[in-house]
Tab-separated table of C-alpha atoms and ligand atoms in Angstrom:
chain	number	residue	atom	x	y	z
E	1181	MET	CA	155.990	55.680	138.173
E	1182	ARG	CA	157.699	56.825	141.351
E	1183	ILE	CA	155.755	58.961	143.781
E	1184	GLU	CA	157.170	60.790	146.810
E	1185	PRO	CA	155.612	59.911	150.253
E	1186	PHE	CA	152.756	62.222	151.109
E	1187	ARG	CA	154.131	62.963	154.569
E	1188	MET	CA	151.135	64.642	156.195
E	1189	GLU	CA	148.788	61.937	155.279
E	1190	ARG	CA	151.240	59.358	156.387
E	1191	LEU	CA	151.600	61.162	159.728
E	1192	GLN	CA	147.905	61.099	160.289
E	1193	SER	CA	147.138	57.773	158.954
E	1194	THR	CA	149.843	56.333	161.252
E	1195	TYR	CA	149.018	58.080	164.574
E	1196	GLU	CA	145.694	59.854	164.543
E	1197	ASN	CA	143.914	56.887	166.187
E	1198	TYR	CA	146.659	56.212	168.610
E	1199	VAL	CA	147.034	59.471	170.363
E	1200	ASP	CA	144.974	60.732	173.385
E	1201	TYR	CA	144.433	64.126	171.655
E	1202	ASN	CA	144.175	64.396	167.938
E	1203	LEU	CA	144.225	68.034	166.954
E	1204	SER	CA	145.598	67.268	163.557
E	1205	GLU	CA	142.113	67.148	161.838
E	1206	SER	CA	141.192	70.016	159.609
E	1207	GLY	CA	137.352	69.265	159.516
E	1208	VAL	CA	134.791	69.505	162.393
E	1209	GLN	CA	133.257	66.958	164.615
E	1210	PRO	CA	131.716	64.661	162.182
E	1211	MET	CA	127.944	64.203	161.783
E	1212	ARG	CA	126.294	60.765	162.301
E	1213	ALA	CA	124.234	58.732	159.775
E	1214	ARG	CA	121.271	59.233	162.170
E	1215	ASP	CA	121.429	63.039	161.959
E	1216	LEU	CA	120.864	62.700	158.110
E	1217	LEU	CA	118.413	59.954	158.150
E	1218	GLN	CA	116.099	61.571	160.811
E	1219	GLN	CA	115.712	64.386	158.467
E	1220	ALA	CA	114.912	62.525	155.329
E	1221	GLY	CA	112.359	59.683	155.762
E	1222	GLY	CA	113.979	57.627	158.494
E	1223	ALA	CA	116.311	54.700	158.475
E	1224	GLU	CA	114.298	52.138	156.766
E	1225	PRO	CA	114.685	53.009	153.145
E	1226	PHE	CA	118.543	53.384	153.789
E	1227	LEU	CA	118.623	49.928	155.380
E	1228	SER	CA	116.653	48.468	152.659
E	1229	ALA	CA	118.950	49.784	149.852
E	1230	GLU	CA	120.443	47.033	147.794
E	1231	LEU	CA	124.318	46.716	148.147
E	1232	GLY	CA	124.967	46.689	144.467
E	1233	TYR	CA	126.979	48.757	142.169
E	1234	ILE	CA	125.499	52.079	141.485
E	1235	GLN	CA	125.892	54.460	138.425
E	1236	SER	CA	129.677	54.663	138.411
E	1237	ASN	CA	129.973	58.446	138.140
E	1238	GLY	CA	127.475	58.838	140.841
E	1239	THR	CA	123.720	58.725	140.774
E	1240	GLU	CA	121.904	61.252	138.633
E	1241	GLU	CA	120.232	62.660	141.723
E	1242	LEU	CA	123.525	63.083	143.512
E	1243	ARG	CA	125.102	64.825	140.555
E	1244	ASP	CA	122.135	67.098	140.113
E	1245	ARG	CA	122.415	68.131	143.797
E	1246	ILE	CA	126.181	68.754	143.441
E	1247	ALA	CA	125.665	70.790	140.283
E	1248	ALA	CA	123.180	72.937	142.134
E	1249	PHE	CA	126.020	74.284	144.311
E	1250	TYR	CA	127.728	75.649	141.120
E	1251	ALA	CA	125.610	78.249	139.180
E	1252	GLY	CA	125.235	77.175	135.630
E	1253	ALA	CA	126.445	73.550	136.142
E	1254	VAL	CA	124.349	70.521	135.213
E	1255	ARG	CA	124.786	66.735	136.085
E	1256	ASP	CA	127.044	66.258	132.891
E	1257	ASN	CA	129.647	68.672	134.586
E	1258	VAL	CA	129.955	66.327	137.682
E	1259	LEU	CA	131.985	63.349	138.459
E	1260	VAL	CA	131.321	61.793	141.903
E	1261	THR	CA	134.751	60.413	143.425
E	1262	ASN	CA	135.593	58.595	146.496
E	1263	GLY	CA	136.746	61.682	148.632
E	1264	GLY	CA	138.443	64.849	147.450
E	1265	SER	CA	141.649	63.053	147.257
E	1266	GLU	CA	140.460	60.994	144.467
E	1267	ALA	CA	139.087	64.148	142.731
E	1268	ASN	CA	142.557	65.564	142.773
E	1269	TYR	CA	144.195	62.379	141.853
E	1270	THR	CA	141.919	61.821	138.855
E	1271	ALA	CA	142.244	65.446	137.761
E	1272	PHE	CA	145.873	65.537	137.805
E	1273	TRP	CA	146.355	61.983	136.257
E	1274	SER	CA	144.078	63.059	133.440
E	1275	LEU	CA	145.607	66.556	132.727
E	1276	LEU	CA	149.324	66.035	133.119
E	1277	GLU	CA	151.710	64.755	130.637
E	1278	ARG	CA	155.528	63.938	131.509
E	1279	ARG	CA	156.815	67.454	130.556
E	1280	ASP	CA	154.132	69.411	131.979
E	1281	ARG	CA	154.693	71.878	134.864
E	1282	VAL	CA	152.219	72.820	137.597
E	1283	ALA	CA	152.064	76.322	139.581
E	1284	PHE	CA	151.344	75.539	142.950
E	1285	MET	CA	149.955	77.835	145.792
E	1286	LEU	CA	152.036	77.474	148.965
E	1287	PRO	CA	151.378	76.976	151.790
E	1288	ASN	CA	148.978	74.230	150.937
E	1289	TYR	CA	147.798	70.679	151.239
E	1290	LEU	CA	150.648	68.674	149.403
E	1291	GLN	CA	148.663	65.917	147.786
E	1292	ALA	CA	148.643	67.796	144.420
E	1293	TRP	CA	152.465	68.656	144.929
E	1294	GLY	CA	153.354	64.974	144.971
E	1295	LEU	CA	150.959	64.327	142.021
E	1296	ALA	CA	152.460	67.114	139.925
E	1297	ARG	CA	155.886	65.926	140.438
E	1298	ALA	CA	154.899	62.328	139.693
E	1299	PHE	CA	152.680	62.828	136.623
E	1300	GLY	CA	154.350	65.995	135.275
E	1301	SER	CA	157.704	67.328	135.579
E	1302	ALA	CA	157.699	69.918	138.242
E	1303	ALA	CA	155.768	72.069	140.592
E	1304	ASP	CA	156.457	75.746	140.615
E	1305	ALA	CA	155.441	77.563	143.801
E	1306	PHE	CA	153.692	80.833	144.157
E	1307	ARG	CA	152.750	82.186	147.594
E	1308	LEU	CA	150.302	83.361	150.030
E	1309	VAL	CA	152.020	85.810	152.357
E	1310	PRO	CA	150.902	87.643	155.528
E	1311	ARG	CA	150.041	91.293	154.592
E	1312	ARG	CA	148.950	94.160	156.709
E	1313	GLU	CA	145.874	95.750	155.284
E	1314	GLY	CA	144.312	98.563	157.313
E	1315	ASN	CA	144.551	97.469	160.876
E	1316	ALA	CA	144.263	93.723	160.070
E	1317	THR	CA	146.730	91.236	158.514
E	1318	ARG	CA	145.667	88.528	156.061
E	1319	TRP	CA	147.304	85.910	153.889
E	1320	ALA	CA	147.312	87.780	150.607
E	1321	LEU	CA	148.248	86.365	147.120
E	1322	ASP	CA	151.860	87.187	146.029
E	1323	VAL	CA	151.146	88.302	142.460
E	1324	GLU	CA	154.708	88.692	141.716
E	1325	SER	CA	155.448	85.022	142.631
E	1326	LEU	CA	152.427	83.929	140.562
E	1327	ARG	CA	153.675	85.666	137.615
E	1328	ARG	CA	157.074	83.916	137.817
E	1329	ALA	CA	155.464	80.449	138.495
E	1330	VAL	CA	153.133	80.540	135.481
E	1331	THR	CA	154.632	80.089	132.089
E	1332	ARG	CA	154.024	78.673	128.662
E	1333	LYS	CA	154.934	75.213	130.082
E	1334	THR	CA	152.432	75.383	132.830
E	1335	ARG	CA	149.673	72.969	132.363
E	1336	VAL	CA	147.772	73.464	135.642
E	1337	ILE	CA	147.498	76.229	138.300
E	1338	LEU	CA	146.530	74.653	141.556
E	1339	VAL	CA	144.747	76.681	144.199
E	1340	THR	CA	143.157	75.688	147.373
E	1341	ASN	CA	140.471	78.158	148.320
E	1342	PRO	CA	139.580	78.549	151.086
E	1343	ASN	CA	143.176	77.505	151.772
E	1344	ASN	CA	144.464	74.761	153.886
E	1345	PRO	CA	146.485	75.437	156.219
E	1346	THR	CA	145.853	79.086	156.561
E	1347	GLY	CA	142.079	79.336	156.390
E	1348	ALA	CA	142.703	82.247	153.979
E	1349	ILE	CA	140.116	83.198	151.371
E	1350	LEU	CA	141.233	84.867	147.954
E	1351	THR	CA	139.761	88.279	147.219
E	1352	GLU	CA	137.738	88.690	144.096
E	1353	GLU	CA	140.807	90.630	142.670
E	1354	GLU	CA	143.187	87.704	143.493
E	1355	MET	CA	140.860	85.196	141.911
E	1356	GLU	CA	140.797	87.291	138.793
E	1357	GLU	CA	144.693	87.462	138.780
E	1358	ILE	CA	144.805	83.742	138.758
E	1359	VAL	CA	142.368	83.407	135.943
E	1360	ARG	CA	144.428	86.145	133.993
E	1361	ALA	CA	147.541	84.201	134.611
E	1362	ALA	CA	145.717	80.952	133.237
E	1363	ARG	CA	144.307	82.570	130.223
E	1364	THR	CA	147.728	83.992	129.310
E	1365	SER	CA	149.491	80.648	129.445
E	1366	GLY	CA	146.437	78.351	128.393
E	1367	ALA	CA	146.779	76.590	131.734
E	1368	PHE	CA	143.915	74.811	133.448
E	1369	ILE	CA	142.926	76.080	137.012
E	1370	VAL	CA	142.392	73.131	139.311
E	1371	ALA	CA	140.591	74.627	142.267
E	1372	ASP	CA	140.295	72.618	145.367
E	1373	GLU	CA	137.338	74.238	147.201
E	1374	ILE	CA	136.706	71.571	149.839
E	1375	TYR	CA	136.557	74.058	152.636
E	1376	ARG	CA	133.975	76.160	150.669
E	1377	GLY	CA	130.872	76.430	153.214
E	1378	ALA	CA	133.016	76.695	156.403
E	1379	GLU	CA	133.553	80.393	156.528
E	1380	ILE	CA	133.481	82.166	159.830
E	1381	SER	CA	131.679	85.221	158.242
E	1382	GLY	CA	128.791	82.924	157.224
E	1383	THR	CA	129.231	83.963	153.547
E	1384	THR	CA	129.991	81.149	151.243
E	1385	THR	CA	133.220	81.512	149.371
E	1386	PRO	CA	132.867	82.409	145.674
E	1387	THR	CA	133.778	79.601	143.338
E	1388	PHE	CA	136.189	79.525	140.336
E	1389	TRP	CA	133.363	77.742	138.408
E	1390	GLY	CA	132.109	79.889	135.633
E	1391	ARG	CA	135.149	82.261	135.412
E	1392	TYR	CA	137.155	80.507	132.751
E	1393	ASP	CA	136.484	77.593	130.431
E	1394	ARG	CA	139.377	75.485	131.683
E	1395	VAL	CA	138.424	75.133	135.314
E	1396	LEU	CA	138.091	71.902	137.148
E	1397	ILE	CA	136.648	72.363	140.704
E	1398	THR	CA	137.643	69.452	143.148
E	1399	SER	CA	135.684	69.262	146.446
E	1400	GLY	CA	133.726	66.906	148.656
E	1401	LEU	CA	131.823	66.268	151.876
E	1402	SER	CA	134.907	65.857	154.194
E	1403	LYS	CA	135.394	69.299	155.655
E	1404	ALA	CA	132.599	71.902	155.370
E	1405	PHE	CA	129.992	69.231	155.477
E	1406	GLY	CA	131.612	67.206	158.411
E	1407	LEU	CA	131.224	63.890	156.622
E	1408	PRO	CA	134.636	62.717	155.908
E	1409	GLY	CA	133.702	58.999	156.553
E	1410	LEU	CA	131.281	58.940	153.636
E	1411	ARG	CA	134.307	59.269	151.327
E	1412	ILE	CA	132.271	61.333	148.809
E	1413	GLY	CA	134.032	63.953	146.666
E	1414	TRP	CA	133.586	65.361	143.214
E	1415	VAL	CA	135.033	67.077	140.218
E	1416	VAL	CA	133.036	69.777	138.462
E	1417	GLY	CA	134.284	70.692	134.958
E	1418	PRO	CA	133.626	70.978	131.344
E	1419	ALA	CA	131.410	68.070	130.240
E	1420	ALA	CA	133.849	66.591	127.727
E	1421	LEU	CA	136.712	66.645	130.240
E	1422	VAL	CA	134.684	65.241	133.006
E	1423	LYS	CA	133.833	62.210	130.778
E	1424	ARG	CA	137.492	61.784	130.181
E	1425	LEU	CA	138.079	61.784	134.069
E	1426	TRP	CA	135.327	59.311	134.504
E	1427	SER	CA	137.271	56.825	132.245
E	1428	CYS	CA	140.358	57.446	134.509
E	1429	ARG	CA	138.237	56.306	137.575
E	1430	ASP	CA	137.611	52.875	135.859
E	1431	TYR	CA	141.217	52.303	136.902
E	1432	THR	CA	140.794	53.464	140.392
E	1433	THR	CA	137.740	52.678	142.570
E	1434	ILE	CA	135.029	52.370	139.573
E	1435	ALA	CA	132.055	53.751	141.545
E	1436	PRO	CA	130.999	55.481	144.882
E	1437	ALA	CA	129.767	53.146	147.728
E	1438	VAL	CA	125.927	52.986	147.454
E	1439	LEU	CA	125.241	53.838	150.970
E	1440	SER	CA	127.505	56.993	150.878
E	1441	ASP	CA	125.667	58.046	147.658
E	1442	TYR	CA	122.511	57.715	149.482
E	1443	LEU	CA	123.572	59.776	152.467
E	1444	ALA	CA	125.276	62.289	150.298
E	1445	ARG	CA	122.144	62.934	148.456
E	1446	ILE	CA	120.446	63.891	151.675
E	1447	ALA	CA	123.366	66.107	152.818
E	1448	LEU	CA	123.356	68.044	149.404
E	1449	GLU	CA	119.794	68.872	149.288
E	1450	PRO	CA	120.090	72.655	149.098
E	1451	GLU	CA	118.301	73.635	152.342
E	1452	ARG	CA	119.996	70.920	154.298
E	1453	ARG	CA	123.423	71.678	152.735
E	1454	GLU	CA	122.964	75.334	154.171
E	1455	ALA	CA	121.795	73.890	157.574
E	1456	ILE	CA	124.991	71.544	157.735
E	1457	PHE	CA	127.151	74.574	156.960
E	1458	ALA	CA	125.518	76.678	159.849
E	1459	ARG	CA	126.327	73.614	162.094
E	1460	THR	CA	129.960	73.728	160.821
E	1461	ARG	CA	130.310	77.412	161.276
E	1462	SER	CA	128.845	77.291	164.762
E	1463	ILE	CA	131.497	74.853	165.874
E	1464	ILE	CA	134.213	77.057	164.352
E	1465	ARG	CA	132.810	80.319	165.910
E	1466	THR	CA	132.605	78.540	169.356
E	1467	ASN	CA	136.041	77.031	169.361
E	1468	LEU	CA	138.286	79.489	167.500
E	1469	PRO	CA	138.014	82.104	170.346
E	1470	VAL	CA	139.240	79.573	172.757
E	1471	LEU	CA	142.168	78.732	170.711
E	1472	GLU	CA	142.907	82.350	169.907
E	1473	SER	CA	142.949	83.225	173.497
E	1474	TRP	CA	145.310	80.332	174.295
E	1475	MET	CA	147.483	81.581	171.537
E	1476	ARG	CA	147.501	85.106	172.592
E	1477	ALA	CA	148.459	84.007	176.155
E	1478	ARG	CA	151.589	82.618	174.583
E	1479	ALA	CA	152.345	85.469	172.286
E	1480	ASP	CA	156.143	85.061	173.099
E	1481	VAL	CA	155.941	81.704	171.280
E	1482	PHE	CA	153.202	81.967	168.737
E	1483	GLY	CA	152.022	84.465	166.176
E	1484	TYR	CA	149.330	83.829	163.605
E	1485	VAL	CA	146.919	85.417	160.980
E	1486	PRO	CA	143.350	84.734	162.069
E	1487	PRO	CA	141.687	82.025	159.643
E	1488	GLN	CA	138.756	83.046	157.644
E	1489	ALA	CA	137.629	79.638	157.054
E	1490	GLY	CA	137.828	76.066	158.149
E	1491	ALA	CA	138.680	74.560	161.625
E	1492	ILE	CA	142.314	75.224	161.319
E	1493	LEU	CA	144.841	77.707	162.751
E	1494	PHE	CA	148.414	78.050	161.246
E	1495	ALA	CA	150.832	79.539	163.537
E	1496	ARG	CA	154.485	80.503	163.354
E	1497	TYR	CA	156.558	79.852	166.577
E	1498	THR	CA	159.943	80.887	167.889
E	1499	LEU	CA	160.933	77.620	169.602
E	1500	PRO	CA	164.404	76.392	168.910
E	1501	LEU	CA	163.451	73.323	167.008
E	1502	GLY	CA	161.959	72.458	163.622
E	1503	SER	CA	158.347	71.807	163.137
E	1504	VAL	CA	158.583	68.006	162.386
E	1505	ALA	CA	160.788	67.668	165.692
E	1506	LEU	CA	158.287	69.738	167.648
E	1507	VAL	CA	155.263	67.602	166.556
E	1508	GLU	CA	157.103	64.455	167.277
E	1509	THR	CA	157.987	65.617	170.782
E	1510	LEU	CA	154.329	66.430	171.395
E	1511	ARG	CA	153.145	63.034	170.200
E	1512	VAL	CA	155.656	60.892	171.837
E	1513	GLU	CA	155.702	62.834	175.091
E	1514	LYS	CA	152.136	63.892	175.566
E	1515	SER	CA	150.187	61.867	173.047
E	1516	VAL	CA	148.905	64.900	171.246
E	1517	LEU	CA	149.018	65.134	167.420
E	1518	ILE	CA	149.148	68.427	165.461
E	1519	VAL	CA	150.657	69.045	162.025
E	1520	PRO	CA	154.112	70.431	161.222
E	1521	GLY	CA	154.161	73.365	158.959
E	1522	ASP	CA	156.933	71.661	156.828
E	1523	GLN	CA	154.261	69.382	155.619
E	1524	PHE	CA	152.522	72.237	153.972
E	1525	GLY	CA	155.713	73.717	152.524
E	1526	MET	CA	156.462	76.196	155.428
E	1527	ALA	CA	159.105	76.009	158.045
E	1528	ARG	CA	158.672	76.937	161.637
E	1529	HIS	CA	154.862	76.779	161.631
E	1530	ILE	CA	152.267	74.314	163.127
E	1531	ARG	CA	148.712	73.734	162.234
E	1532	ILE	CA	146.234	72.987	164.986
E	1533	GLY	CA	142.737	71.770	164.282
E	1534	PHE	CA	139.971	73.248	166.397
E	1535	GLY	CA	136.850	71.508	165.059
E	1536	SER	CA	136.477	68.911	167.945
E	1537	ASP	CA	134.654	69.119	171.154
E	1538	THR	CA	135.628	72.214	173.020
E	1539	ASP	CA	136.747	70.598	176.331
E	1540	TYR	CA	138.774	67.801	174.373
E	1541	MET	CA	140.680	70.709	172.580
E	1542	ARG	CA	141.326	72.466	175.896
E	1543	ARG	CA	142.759	69.306	177.366
E	1544	GLY	CA	144.970	68.858	174.376
E	1545	LEU	CA	146.079	72.490	174.496
E	1546	ALA	CA	146.998	71.921	178.264
E	1547	ARG	CA	149.253	69.003	177.278
E	1548	ILE	CA	150.993	71.192	174.679
E	1549	ASP	CA	151.604	73.595	177.590
E	1550	GLU	CA	153.326	70.847	179.563
E	1551	THR	CA	155.827	70.324	176.687
E	1552	LEU	CA	156.283	74.100	176.166
E	1553	ALA	CA	157.177	74.663	179.778
E	1554	GLY	CA	159.825	71.852	179.497
E	1555	LEU	CA	161.560	73.219	176.306
E	1556	PRO	CA	164.867	75.089	176.510
E	1557	GLY	CA	164.823	79.030	176.225
E	1558	LYS	CA	162.903	80.511	173.335
E	1559	ARG	CA	164.644	82.342	170.774
E	1560	ARG	CA	163.656	84.534	167.964
E	1561	VAL	CA	164.060	82.465	164.675
E	1562	ALA	CA	164.942	84.665	161.622
E	1563	ARG	CA	164.218	81.950	158.858
E	1564	ARG	CA	160.508	81.067	158.468
E	1565	GLY	CA	160.256	80.716	154.766
E	1566	LEU	CA	159.585	77.692	152.637
E	1567	SER	CA	160.351	74.212	154.060
E	1568	PRO	CA	163.735	72.598	153.072
E	1569	GLU	CA	161.877	70.174	150.970
E	1570	VAL	CA	160.203	72.662	148.757
E	1571	ARG	CA	163.467	74.911	148.677
E	1572	ARG	CA	165.200	71.961	147.121
E	1573	ALA	CA	162.363	71.371	144.607
E	1574	ALA	CA	162.599	75.292	143.694
E	1575	ARG	CA	166.278	74.854	143.001
E	1576	GLY	CA	165.412	72.314	140.490
E	1577	ALA	CA	165.947	69.017	142.273
E	1578	SER	CA	163.914	66.532	139.879
E	1579	SER	CA	160.727	64.927	140.906
V	1198	PLP	C1	142.598	70.871	150.641
V	1198	PLP	C2	142.257	69.335	150.643
V	1198	PLP	N1	141.887	68.684	149.670
V	1198	PLP	C3	141.573	67.419	149.642
V	1198	PLP	C4	141.542	66.705	150.984
V	1198	PLP	C5	141.230	65.209	150.999
V	1198	PLP	O1	139.787	65.127	151.209
V	1198	PLP	P1	139.136	63.727	151.467
V	1198	PLP	O2	139.304	63.335	152.849
V	1198	PLP	O3	137.718	64.018	151.012
V	1198	PLP	O4	139.727	62.701	150.403
V	1198	PLP	C6	142.121	67.402	152.090
V	1198	PLP	C7	142.152	66.669	153.393
V	1198	PLP	O5	142.655	67.242	154.334
V	1198	PLP	C8	142.331	68.830	151.861
V	1198	PLP	O6	142.782	69.470	152.978
């Protein structure tokens, strides 16, 4: 099987630990093992844990705690994976046959785009688009594009909600539109809900779980929980299908790491889970205004729709160079890493992560300013549509 490079992860994997300012992260400043252990019986039981294999789909206690985050779910609905990325990988590997098509929300984290084109036959984009409603603008579901993308050949509809990179949250009506499209075509919904819990409003985003019988939720501890280093993710779905996915994992990583499962059980205890979300939201609420005022002071260059969740801001810009070239210039000249919009399927955009320490972010932004000052005259750029890669795919270039 051939699989195209996952460009965004390649960029981050290669450079994120070698730049002075890494503003490419989408999560918040990570928690420490100590923060969790202090709240749950101290370090001793953790240090005494035997480093053996554990129950390979996750311990029963961990699966119970994950299930408690989804009304009506029980442990048999849950498979624990190594990160949200393995949850997506397992879901797509298990669901797709060679001729299947995937309807894919854009802009988006493009892991499942690559998986769809490798395991299935094609990915058909539907879009979130900026829409003015009252006196605010939000990223709204383009229902027409959803209707075009979902056909009888569609096996999976992929949504990321809250969305990466826009931080948008679907409305109830939009969620129902997606369920309706899935019902009509018989497709599965794979809902990547890894940013659920990181809402600025403080209200946890409604889940797709329970709205339709062919739903798989993929998620994990890396974003809203601020625990990416634990590499704990999960799939929640119908018990029989989850059992099938479990057997796929016999070929990937077999089981979660015992120490990660231990700490994940602490993080997912319902009251602690909410306290962790409160920490995440407080970081976001502190840093977003700083980034927004930086953006507003450069309104000749940047425009953006405010995010509703996540520590990420997706901005369009009017500079005379493509997003990959802009990001490369910032990295090479100023040792700052951000993510090009092209790697989410959108040209002439960048994503800036603001979940780090506030002063660190301010210093990173000051470096970006130095590059902006040195760039040739800005110009209005008419085309800000899909990235060239995605446009090629939409014209039918094969996977
Ligand atoms: C939408 C989405 N899903 C999955 C992942 C991967 O998560 P993990 O680090 O838990 O594998 C990411 C990481 O950025 C993401 O943004």
